Tab-separated table of C-alpha atoms in Angstrom:
chain	number	residue	atom	x	y	z
F	1	MET	CA	-0.215	0.282	-0.186
F	2	THR	CA	1.937	3.202	-1.347
F	3	GLY	CA	0.976	6.310	0.084
F	4	GLY	CA	-0.787	4.988	2.796
F	5	SER	CA	0.103	7.426	5.652
F	6	ARG	CA	-2.360	10.318	5.035
F	7	GLY	CA	-5.664	11.274	3.472
F	8	ILE	CA	-7.030	8.776	0.516
F	9	GLY	CA	-4.154	6.459	1.112
F	10	ARG	CA	-5.019	5.979	5.359
F	11	ALA	CA	-8.546	5.490	4.626
F	12	VAL	CA	-7.580	2.445	2.296
F	13	ALA	CA	-5.083	1.163	4.257
F	14	ARG	CA	-7.801	0.849	7.179
F	15	LYS	CA	-10.178	-0.291	5.377
F	16	LEU	CA	-8.178	-3.556	4.081
F	17	ALA	CA	-6.829	-3.870	7.010
F	18	GLN	CA	-10.208	-4.749	8.615
F	19	ASP	CA	-11.445	-6.631	5.430
F	20	GLY	CA	-8.460	-9.055	6.660
F	21	LEU	CA	-5.510	-8.646	4.880
F	22	ALA	CA	-2.251	-7.833	6.293
F	23	VAL	CA	-1.259	-4.508	5.198
F	24	VAL	CA	2.614	-2.644	4.430
F	25	VAL	CA	1.801	1.275	4.929
F	26	ASN	CA	4.476	2.887	2.279
F	27	TYR	CA	5.264	6.179	2.937
F	28	ALA	CA	8.176	8.760	1.507
F	29	ARG	CA	9.183	11.296	4.160
F	30	ASP	CA	6.609	11.712	7.245
F	31	ALA	CA	7.862	8.600	9.635
F	32	GLU	CA	4.980	9.923	12.375
F	33	ALA	CA	2.216	9.878	10.184
F	34	ALA	CA	2.565	6.131	8.783
F	35	GLU	CA	3.405	4.848	12.377
F	36	GLU	CA	-0.502	6.411	13.491
F	37	ALA	CA	-1.354	4.547	10.828
F	38	VAL	CA	-0.090	1.214	11.826
F	39	ALA	CA	-1.397	2.058	15.471
F	40	ALA	CA	-5.002	2.547	14.031
F	41	ILE	CA	-5.199	-0.827	12.106
F	42	THR	CA	-3.497	-2.519	14.910
F	43	ALA	CA	-5.623	-0.823	17.699
F	44	ASP	CA	-8.965	-2.504	15.788
F	45	GLY	CA	-7.135	-5.769	15.752
F	46	GLY	CA	-5.365	-5.826	12.066
F	47	ARG	CA	-1.866	-6.268	10.623
F	48	ALA	CA	0.317	-3.786	9.833
F	49	LEU	CA	3.788	-2.375	9.522
F	50	ALA	CA	5.400	1.163	8.083
F	51	VAL	CA	8.303	0.808	5.681
F	52	ARG	CA	9.805	3.932	3.887
F	53	ALA	CA	10.420	3.936	-0.105
F	54	ASP	CA	10.315	6.148	-2.410
F	55	VAL	CA	7.977	4.733	-4.979
F	56	ALA	CA	10.247	6.146	-8.352
F	57	ASP	CA	13.399	4.156	-6.907
F	58	GLU	CA	13.194	0.734	-8.236
F	59	LYS	CA	15.761	-0.077	-5.630
F	60	GLU	CA	13.845	0.750	-2.585
F	61	VAL	CA	10.478	-0.523	-3.975
F	62	ALA	CA	12.311	-3.977	-4.497
F	63	ASP	CA	13.244	-3.367	-0.870
F	64	LEU	CA	9.400	-2.602	-0.061
F	65	PHE	CA	8.004	-5.812	-1.944
F	66	ASP	CA	11.157	-7.844	-0.174
F	67	ARG	CA	9.482	-6.986	3.107
F	68	ALA	CA	6.198	-7.382	2.388
F	69	GLU	CA	7.045	-11.184	1.346
F	70	ALA	CA	9.519	-11.645	3.761
F	71	GLU	CA	6.968	-10.441	6.565
F	72	TYR	CA	3.443	-11.610	5.152
F	73	GLY	CA	4.624	-14.908	3.085
F	74	GLY	CA	3.491	-13.448	-0.069
F	75	VAL	CA	1.810	-10.342	-2.237
F	76	ASP	CA	-1.899	-10.517	-2.895
F	77	VAL	CA	-3.283	-7.093	-2.985
F	78	VAL	CA	-0.874	-4.174	-4.796
F	79	VAL	CA	-2.409	-0.876	-3.920
F	80	ASN	CA	-0.475	2.189	-5.774
F	81	ALA	CA	-1.935	5.330	-3.570
F	82	ALA	CA	1.765	7.680	-3.545
F	83	GLY	CA	1.046	10.898	-5.837
F	84	ARG	CA	1.912	14.540	-6.091
F	85	LEU	CA	-0.376	17.117	-6.574
F	86	ALA	CA	0.585	20.538	-8.539
F	87	LEU	CA	-1.912	23.026	-9.492
F	88	SER	CA	-1.259	26.087	-12.057
F	89	PRO	CA	-2.169	26.961	-15.990
F	90	ILE	CA	0.129	24.734	-18.284
F	91	ALA	CA	2.077	28.528	-19.482
F	92	ASP	CA	3.029	29.006	-15.833
F	93	LEU	CA	3.899	25.645	-14.555
F	94	ASP	CA	8.101	25.760	-13.526
F	95	LEU	CA	9.185	22.470	-15.687
F	96	ALA	CA	10.854	21.461	-12.608
F	97	GLU	CA	7.556	20.994	-10.645
F	98	PHE	CA	6.576	19.079	-13.770
F	99	ASP	CA	8.924	16.606	-13.551
F	100	ALA	CA	8.518	16.189	-9.910
F	101	VAL	CA	4.999	15.544	-10.537
F	102	HIS	CA	5.731	12.795	-13.538
F	103	ARG	CA	8.600	11.577	-11.113
F	104	THR	CA	6.131	10.512	-8.563
F	105	ASN	CA	2.900	10.472	-10.485
F	106	VAL	CA	3.943	8.074	-13.909
F	107	ARG	CA	7.369	7.044	-13.223
F	108	GLY	CA	6.450	5.842	-9.300
F	109	THR	CA	3.088	3.687	-11.422
F	110	PHE	CA	5.675	1.949	-13.457
F	111	VAL	CA	8.181	1.272	-10.640
F	112	VAL	CA	5.396	-0.016	-8.611
F	113	ALA	CA	3.215	-1.731	-11.557
F	114	GLN	CA	6.741	-3.407	-12.593
F	115	GLN	CA	7.741	-5.204	-9.218
F	116	ALA	CA	3.204	-6.356	-8.487
F	117	ALA	CA	3.686	-7.563	-11.717
F	118	ARG	CA	6.603	-9.192	-10.855
F	119	ARG	CA	5.508	-10.695	-7.523
F	120	LEU	CA	1.394	-10.720	-7.500
F	121	ARG	CA	0.132	-14.287	-6.342
F	122	ALA	CA	-2.747	-15.531	-8.716
F	123	GLY	CA	-5.716	-14.101	-7.171
F	124	GLY	CA	-4.056	-10.542	-6.702
F	125	SER	CA	-4.884	-7.392	-7.328
F	126	PHE	CA	-3.288	-4.315	-8.546
F	127	VAL	CA	-4.807	-1.226	-7.870
F	128	GLY	CA	-3.858	2.307	-9.069
F	129	PHE	CA	-5.179	5.497	-8.650
F	130	SER	CA	-6.003	8.063	-11.503
F	131	THR	CA	-8.195	11.502	-10.799
F	132	SER	CA	-11.464	12.609	-12.681
F	133	VAL	CA	-9.637	15.573	-13.802
F	134	VAL	CA	-8.869	13.295	-16.715
F	135	GLY	CA	-12.599	13.798	-18.060
F	136	THR	CA	-13.754	16.917	-15.964
F	137	GLN	CA	-10.491	18.865	-17.132
F	138	PHE	CA	-10.706	21.303	-14.743
F	139	PRO	CA	-7.416	24.529	-15.417
F	140	ALA	CA	-4.764	24.567	-13.420
F	141	TYR	CA	-4.372	20.601	-13.521
F	142	GLY	CA	-2.484	19.962	-16.917
F	143	ALA	CA	0.267	18.298	-15.442
F	144	TYR	CA	-1.359	16.246	-12.685
F	145	ALA	CA	-4.399	15.383	-15.305
F	146	ALA	CA	-1.415	14.587	-17.565
F	147	SER	CA	0.259	12.273	-15.418
F	148	LYS	CA	-2.754	10.473	-14.562
F	149	GLY	CA	-4.058	10.113	-18.559
F	150	ALA	CA	-0.489	7.945	-18.342
F	151	VAL	CA	-1.265	5.756	-15.181
F	152	GLU	CA	-4.886	5.132	-16.943
F	153	ALA	CA	-2.374	4.396	-20.018
F	154	MET	CA	-0.389	1.416	-18.111
F	155	THR	CA	-3.705	0.147	-16.516
F	156	LEU	CA	-5.561	-1.174	-19.546
F	157	ILE	CA	-2.081	-2.773	-20.745
F	158	LEU	CA	-1.060	-3.745	-17.561
F	159	ALA	CA	-4.434	-5.897	-17.147
F	160	ARG	CA	-3.793	-7.248	-20.630
F	161	GLU	CA	-0.208	-8.402	-20.278
F	162	LEU	CA	-1.127	-10.140	-17.287
F	163	ARG	CA	-3.338	-12.762	-18.900
F	164	GLY	CA	-3.506	-16.269	-17.737
F	165	ARG	CA	-2.222	-15.207	-14.510
F	166	ASP	CA	-5.699	-14.442	-12.735
F	167	ILE	CA	-4.558	-10.874	-11.647
F	168	THR	CA	-7.331	-8.343	-12.043
F	169	VAL	CA	-4.952	-4.619	-12.879
F	170	ASN	CA	-8.095	-1.815	-12.333
F	171	ALA	CA	-7.461	2.333	-10.920
F	172	VAL	CA	-9.689	3.977	-9.463
F	173	ALA	CA	-9.676	7.810	-10.217
F	174	PRO	CA	-11.446	10.058	-7.353
F	175	GLY	CA	-13.506	13.450	-8.086
F	176	PRO	CA	-13.499	16.248	-5.298
F	177	THR	CA	-12.752	14.491	-1.991
F	178	ALA	CA	-12.606	16.316	1.708
F	179	THR	CA	-8.998	15.163	2.633
F	180	ASP	CA	-6.463	17.915	3.911
F	181	LEU	CA	-4.663	17.967	0.705
F	182	PHE	CA	-7.967	18.785	-0.754
F	183	LEU	CA	-9.185	21.500	1.113
F	184	ASP	CA	-5.775	23.509	1.412
F	185	GLY	CA	-5.436	26.830	0.191
F	186	LYS	CA	-9.176	26.967	-1.193
F	187	THR	CA	-11.512	29.314	-0.419
F	188	PRO	CA	-15.278	28.807	0.959
F	189	GLU	CA	-16.819	29.291	-2.148
F	190	GLN	CA	-13.968	26.877	-4.138
F	191	ILE	CA	-15.516	24.412	-2.098
F	192	ASP	CA	-19.054	25.207	-1.998
F	193	GLN	CA	-19.005	25.465	-6.047
F	194	LEU	CA	-16.835	21.833	-6.319
F	195	THR	CA	-19.717	20.530	-3.447
F	196	LYS	CA	-22.516	21.227	-5.808
F	197	ALA	CA	-20.794	19.791	-8.790
F	198	PRO	CA	-21.706	16.207	-8.396
F	199	PRO	CA	-25.206	15.403	-8.918
F	200	LEU	CA	-24.964	13.966	-5.094
F	201	GLU	CA	-23.972	17.424	-4.251
F	202	ARG	CA	-21.328	16.848	-1.337
F	203	LEU	CA	-17.732	15.727	-1.804
F	204	GLY	CA	-16.355	12.283	-1.443
F	205	THR	CA	-14.551	11.262	1.901
F	206	PRO	CA	-11.184	8.836	1.916
F	207	GLU	CA	-14.055	6.034	3.295
F	208	ASP	CA	-15.879	6.170	-0.033
F	209	ILE	CA	-12.857	6.120	-1.947
F	210	ALA	CA	-11.454	3.255	0.103
F	211	SER	CA	-14.659	1.531	-0.295
F	212	ALA	CA	-14.405	1.782	-4.147
F	213	VAL	CA	-10.871	0.199	-3.901
F	214	ALA	CA	-11.757	-2.287	-1.085
F	215	PHE	CA	-14.450	-3.878	-3.780
F	216	LEU	CA	-11.542	-4.073	-6.438
F	217	ALA	CA	-9.176	-5.859	-4.469
F	218	GLY	CA	-11.397	-7.780	-2.665
F	219	PRO	CA	-12.960	-11.434	-4.090
F	220	GLN	CA	-16.275	-9.224	-5.439
F	221	GLY	CA	-15.023	-7.216	-7.606
F	222	HIS	CA	-12.491	-9.722	-9.078
F	223	TRP	CA	-14.126	-10.525	-12.506
F	224	ILE	CA	-13.542	-6.153	-13.336
F	225	ASN	CA	-10.474	-6.448	-14.689
F	226	GLY	CA	-8.799	-3.213	-17.135
F	227	GLN	CA	-11.258	-0.461	-15.981
F	228	ILE	CA	-10.995	2.797	-14.278
F	229	LEU	CA	-13.629	3.451	-12.025
F	230	ARG	CA	-14.636	7.031	-11.892
F	231	ALA	CA	-15.596	7.433	-7.549
F	232	ASN	CA	-16.854	11.005	-8.359
F	233	GLY	CA	-20.813	10.874	-7.282
F	234	GLY	CA	-21.390	11.037	-10.958
F	235	LEU	CA	-18.846	14.159	-12.170
F	236	VAL	CA	-18.847	13.964	-15.963
């Protein structure tokens, strides 16, 4: 479970643990948040440990999978929730920030997916993360949406490359979701506008997204393969 220490990733880690999976909570920098996520899972009776790795570093990711296999005997579900966001009109974005977004979101997804393809056992699942902005095309999300378009392409191709191995590959594309990262820097008027955008007229919650991921990762969702699930309350 990459990006499992905060926000949506943390909710996913907790939900998967509640469903009976032993969870490796990966983090890049915030060890304290990762340990808090682990503590919450274990307090509920689940099994979890925190492991640091940069998702774009192939050696660190290989070591992360080694640790999961050593601790739990194998890998059955991989969820890649690690991501980076930069908001700016295309004309104004610093290209160093563009490179940083794509290092995490594109290279990071590819590196994690590569290890998942090598390590997942039969019956397993890989769930990546896109964004509904690929479809809604909100201004200022150019670099981010472009990176997630690449994630969607990888998802569809990897599902076909794993033919015959009984492994599903899907991605969840959240819409506006009430996390600290999403709410930070937005005015009350902007938040109100985004709240009213879906037909359900509310923001998503991390638990909404976690339930979608758990469905795709679990036996109930195993006939779903090579799909992008837009978990966004009905946004176009």
